[in-house]
Short mmCIF file of C-alpha atoms in Angstrom, two decimals:
data_model
loop_
_atom_site.label_atom_id
_atom_site.label_comp_id
_atom_site.label_asym_id
_atom_site.label_seq_id
_atom_site.Cartn_x
_atom_site.Cartn_y
_atom_site.Cartn_z
CA MET T 13 11.70 0.39 31.89
CA SER T 14 14.58 0.74 29.46
CA LEU T 15 14.50 0.18 25.75
CA HIS T 16 16.51 -2.37 23.81
CA THR T 17 19.08 0.07 22.37
CA GLU T 18 21.78 -2.05 20.77
CA GLY T 19 22.80 -0.20 17.65
CA THR T 20 20.39 2.31 16.17
CA ALA T 21 17.46 0.00 15.27
CA GLN T 22 13.99 1.49 15.65
CA ASP T 23 10.97 -0.72 15.11
CA PHE T 24 7.56 0.71 14.22
CA ILE T 25 4.90 -2.05 14.62
CA LEU T 26 1.84 -0.99 12.64
CA ILE T 27 -1.58 -2.55 11.88
CA ASN T 28 -4.32 -1.64 9.37
CA SER T 29 -6.64 -0.21 12.04
CA PRO T 30 -6.56 3.14 13.81
CA ILE T 31 -7.49 1.56 17.16
CA PHE T 32 -6.31 -1.35 19.25
CA LEU T 33 -8.61 -4.32 19.90
CA VAL T 34 -8.81 -4.01 23.67
CA PRO T 35 -8.46 -1.14 26.21
CA THR T 36 -6.42 -2.89 28.95
CA ALA T 37 -3.54 -5.27 29.45
CA LYS T 38 -5.85 -7.75 31.20
CA LYS T 39 -8.13 -8.00 28.17
CA PHE T 40 -5.07 -8.12 25.92
CA ALA T 41 -3.89 -11.18 27.84
CA GLY T 42 -7.28 -12.81 27.34
CA ASN T 43 -7.03 -12.36 23.54
CA LEU T 44 -3.53 -13.82 23.59
CA ALA T 45 -4.87 -16.84 25.44
CA LEU T 46 -7.47 -17.38 22.67
CA LEU T 47 -4.84 -16.98 19.98
CA ALA T 48 -2.49 -19.42 21.72
CA LYS T 49 -5.19 -22.13 21.44
CA THR T 50 -4.72 -22.07 17.63
CA THR T 51 -0.92 -21.95 17.58
CA ASP T 52 -0.30 -25.69 17.51
CA LYS T 53 -3.20 -26.56 15.22
CA ALA T 54 -2.57 -28.22 11.91
CA GLU T 55 -2.31 -25.74 9.01
CA GLY T 56 -5.40 -27.18 7.35
CA ALA T 57 -7.49 -26.76 10.48
CA LYS T 58 -6.29 -23.13 10.79
CA ILE T 59 -7.41 -22.38 7.20
CA VAL T 60 -10.81 -23.88 7.87
CA LEU T 61 -11.14 -21.89 11.09
CA SER T 62 -10.13 -18.66 9.38
CA LYS T 63 -12.69 -19.13 6.63
CA VAL T 64 -15.43 -19.80 9.17
CA LEU T 65 -14.46 -16.70 11.16
CA GLN T 66 -14.36 -14.59 8.05
CA ALA T 67 -17.88 -15.73 7.10
CA VAL T 68 -19.25 -15.01 10.61
CA ASN T 69 -17.54 -11.67 10.83
CA GLY T 70 -18.73 -10.72 7.38
CA ALA T 71 -22.35 -11.53 8.27
CA LEU T 72 -21.97 -9.49 11.50
CA GLY T 73 -20.45 -6.64 9.45
CA ALA T 74 -23.40 -6.55 7.16
CA VAL T 75 -25.59 -5.40 10.08
CA GLY T 76 -22.92 -3.24 11.74
CA LEU T 77 -21.83 -5.71 14.40
CA ASP T 78 -18.49 -6.98 13.14
CA SER T 79 -16.16 -8.23 15.84
CA PRO T 80 -12.49 -7.07 16.33
CA LYS T 81 -11.87 -10.24 18.37
CA LEU T 82 -12.95 -12.50 15.45
CA GLY T 83 -10.77 -10.42 13.17
CA SER T 84 -7.73 -10.90 15.36
CA LEU T 85 -8.20 -14.66 15.31
CA GLY T 86 -8.25 -14.85 11.55
CA GLY T 87 -11.70 -13.52 10.63
CA ALA T 88 -10.58 -10.30 9.04
CA PRO T 89 -11.20 -9.97 5.28
CA GLN T 90 -8.28 -10.83 3.07
CA VAL T 91 -7.50 -7.50 1.42
CA ASP T 92 -4.43 -6.45 -0.47
CA PRO T 93 -1.82 -5.28 2.11
CA LEU T 94 -0.22 -2.87 -0.35
CA GLY T 95 -3.28 -0.69 -0.44
CA GLU T 96 -3.82 -0.49 3.29
CA THR T 97 -3.01 2.36 5.68
CA TYR T 98 -1.20 1.28 8.84
CA PHE T 99 -1.27 2.75 12.32
CA SER T 100 0.76 2.36 15.51
CA VAL T 101 -2.57 2.44 17.44
CA THR T 102 -0.72 2.85 20.73
CA PRO T 103 1.12 6.07 21.78
CA PHE T 104 4.86 6.71 22.03
CA ARG T 105 7.20 9.36 23.10
CA HIS T 106 8.16 11.63 20.24
CA GLY T 107 11.01 13.57 21.82
CA ASP T 108 9.27 15.90 24.28
CA TYR T 109 5.83 15.07 22.85
CA ILE T 110 3.38 12.14 22.76
CA ALA T 111 2.49 10.74 19.41
CA LYS T 112 0.97 8.01 17.29
CA TYR T 113 2.19 7.01 13.83
CA ARG T 114 0.70 6.23 10.45
CA LEU T 115 2.04 4.85 7.17
CA ARG T 116 -0.18 5.89 4.25
CA PRO T 117 0.13 4.68 0.64
CA LEU T 118 0.83 7.23 -2.06
CA GLY T 119 0.25 7.15 -5.80
CA ASN T 120 -2.31 5.35 -7.89
CA SER T 121 -0.31 2.14 -8.06
CA LEU T 122 -0.91 1.61 -4.31
CA THR T 123 -4.11 3.45 -3.59
CA GLY T 124 -5.73 1.66 -6.49
CA LEU T 125 -5.30 -1.55 -4.44
CA THR T 126 -7.01 -0.18 -1.36
CA GLY T 127 -9.85 -2.50 -0.30
CA ARG T 128 -9.12 -5.01 -3.08
CA LYS T 129 -10.04 -8.46 -1.72
CA ILE T 130 -7.71 -11.29 -2.50
CA ASP T 131 -9.35 -14.51 -3.67
CA THR T 132 -7.93 -17.20 -1.38
CA GLU T 133 -10.20 -19.99 -2.63
CA ASP T 134 -7.93 -23.10 -3.17
CA ARG T 135 -4.84 -20.83 -2.92
CA PRO T 136 -3.04 -21.38 0.35
CA ASP T 137 -0.38 -18.82 -0.55
CA ALA T 138 -2.71 -16.35 -2.34
CA ILE T 139 -1.55 -13.20 -0.58
CA ARG T 140 2.12 -14.01 -1.01
CA GLU T 141 1.56 -14.79 -4.72
CA ASP T 142 -0.39 -11.60 -5.42
CA LEU T 143 2.07 -9.39 -3.58
CA ARG T 144 5.00 -10.96 -5.33
CA LYS T 145 3.44 -10.26 -8.70
CA GLU T 146 2.47 -6.70 -7.73
CA MET T 147 5.85 -5.80 -6.18
CA ALA T 148 7.71 -7.03 -9.24
CA ALA T 149 6.16 -4.10 -11.09
CA ILE T 150 5.43 -1.42 -8.48
CA ASP T 151 7.76 1.24 -7.10
CA GLY T 152 5.99 1.72 -3.80
CA GLU T 153 5.85 5.03 -1.93
CA TRP T 154 4.31 5.64 1.44
CA ALA T 155 3.96 8.74 3.68
CA PHE T 156 5.23 8.27 7.22
CA GLU T 157 3.18 10.58 9.46
CA VAL T 158 3.18 11.73 13.08
CA GLN T 159 0.00 12.55 15.04
CA LEU T 160 0.87 14.60 18.12
CA CYS T 161 -1.29 14.51 21.24
CA ARG T 162 -2.84 17.95 21.68
CA ASP T 163 -5.43 17.24 24.37
CA ILE T 164 -4.85 14.40 26.85
CA GLU T 165 -8.57 14.08 27.38
CA LYS T 166 -9.40 13.69 23.70
CA GLN T 167 -6.23 11.77 22.90
CA PRO T 168 -5.76 9.45 25.85
CA VAL T 169 -2.57 7.50 26.47
CA GLU T 170 -3.98 4.61 28.50
CA ASP T 171 -6.93 3.54 26.28
CA PRO T 172 -5.84 2.71 22.69
CA THR T 173 -9.38 1.82 21.74
CA VAL T 174 -10.17 5.57 21.59
CA GLU T 175 -9.35 6.85 18.18
CA TRP T 176 -7.43 10.15 18.07
CA LYS T 177 -9.63 12.08 15.67
CA GLU T 178 -7.68 13.59 12.79
CA GLU T 179 -9.67 16.85 12.80
CA GLU T 180 -8.57 17.35 16.44
CA ALA T 181 -5.03 16.03 16.12
CA PRO T 182 -3.93 16.12 12.41
CA PHE T 183 -1.29 13.81 10.96
CA ILE T 184 1.93 15.49 9.74
CA GLN T 185 4.13 13.84 7.17
CA VAL T 186 7.71 13.68 8.35
CA ALA T 187 9.21 11.19 5.91
CA THR T 188 8.60 9.22 2.75
CA LEU T 189 9.25 5.49 2.49
CA ARG T 190 10.22 4.35 -0.98
CA VAL T 191 10.45 0.66 -1.95
CA PRO T 192 11.64 -0.07 -5.50
CA HIS T 193 10.11 -2.91 -7.46
CA GLN T 194 11.70 -6.23 -6.47
CA ASP T 195 11.17 -9.90 -5.77
CA SER T 196 9.28 -9.76 -2.46
CA TRP T 197 9.82 -13.39 -1.71
CA ASP T 198 13.58 -13.79 -2.21
CA ASP T 199 14.48 -16.93 -0.28
CA VAL T 200 17.62 -15.42 1.27
CA VAL T 201 15.87 -12.29 2.46
CA VAL T 202 12.89 -14.27 3.77
CA GLN T 203 15.21 -16.44 5.82
CA GLN T 204 16.96 -13.37 7.26
CA VAL T 205 13.68 -11.56 8.15
CA ASN T 206 11.38 -14.37 9.13
CA GLU T 207 13.82 -16.60 10.98
CA GLU T 208 16.71 -14.46 12.16
CA MET T 209 15.07 -11.20 13.22
CA ARG T 210 12.50 -10.09 15.78
CA PHE T 211 10.29 -7.03 15.88
CA SER T 212 8.99 -5.28 18.95
CA VAL T 213 7.61 -1.89 19.98
CA TRP T 214 10.37 -2.01 22.63
CA THR T 215 13.18 -2.21 20.11
CA GLY T 216 14.12 1.44 19.70
CA ILE T 217 15.62 4.55 21.13
CA ALA T 218 14.60 6.38 24.32
CA GLU T 219 13.11 9.29 22.40
CA HIS T 220 10.44 6.85 21.08
CA GLN T 221 9.67 5.01 24.28
CA PRO T 222 6.34 3.11 24.14
CA LEU T 223 3.70 4.57 26.50
CA GLY T 224 0.61 3.11 28.15
CA ASP T 225 -0.60 -0.07 29.73
CA ILE T 226 -0.94 -2.06 26.50
CA ASN T 227 2.61 -1.23 25.37
CA ARG T 228 3.98 -2.29 28.77
CA ALA T 229 2.18 -5.64 28.38
CA ARG T 230 3.55 -6.09 24.84
CA ARG T 231 7.16 -5.84 26.03
CA ASP T 232 7.53 -9.29 27.65
CA THR T 233 4.94 -10.86 25.29
CA TYR T 234 6.96 -9.96 22.23
CA ARG T 235 10.23 -10.99 23.86
CA HIS T 236 8.84 -14.37 24.91
CA SER T 237 7.49 -15.01 21.42
CA ALA T 238 10.88 -14.19 19.82
CA ASP T 239 12.78 -16.28 22.31
CA PHE T 240 10.45 -19.29 21.77
CA ARG T 241 10.87 -18.97 17.95
CA ALA T 242 14.64 -18.79 18.27
CA THR T 243 14.68 -21.90 20.44
CA ALA T 244 12.23 -23.84 18.25
CA ASN T 245 14.01 -22.92 15.01
CA ARG T 246 17.49 -23.38 16.54
CA CYS T 247 18.39 -20.02 15.04
CA PRO T 248 19.59 -17.06 17.13
CA ILE T 249 18.02 -13.65 16.64
CA HIS T 250 20.20 -11.10 14.82
CA GLU T 251 19.41 -7.49 15.60
CA PRO T 252 20.01 -4.93 12.82
CA THR T 253 22.72 -2.42 13.67
CA GLY T 254 21.68 0.43 11.46
CA GLY T 255 24.09 2.26 9.23
#
């Protein structure tokens, strides 16, 4: 399988969990089928469903039985995204090595937001509103880190539900991401990013080729989603060209 290598764009798709929800492509497809059932629901119904799932997942979490599947369908707690640490969860080539990636907030302005729950009661755009206010004043800084596979048994490629323990495979900072304070909801930029771009683990260079069963399954899934969105919005996708 070849990568999409127009220009020099490299996407890193990260989530705020060190592990993936499911171990195999078959189970991943099952989760997508569940998610697809909510895609064409009215926005109000989605909000109600999300609140119900959050309550159920919160109750399960109180006794140590929280469900990743419920979280993926909208049951995850609404915490401030700026304070979260993000992981690639699936492995990639890293030149001649195998690696996972992490983006970790630096400085009190971001780490002070870690775990802060956002009140979404009667606020349909609560997360957007809070982030817009915060980013207007914060110069954000994150460490971009690489975790190299050192033992294929302890850091498996084909099962992303197995966490690569940091004490066995430490993260190494290789770059710093700096984002100056700004309006995070500028209408022109939102249009360009939300409607005119697509993001995929398969958009990148050969040296960072996605590895494993789940990543192979994500390739056509992400492409189909982007193509559907381009058709529905009647807006072609514009790939960044780097520079």
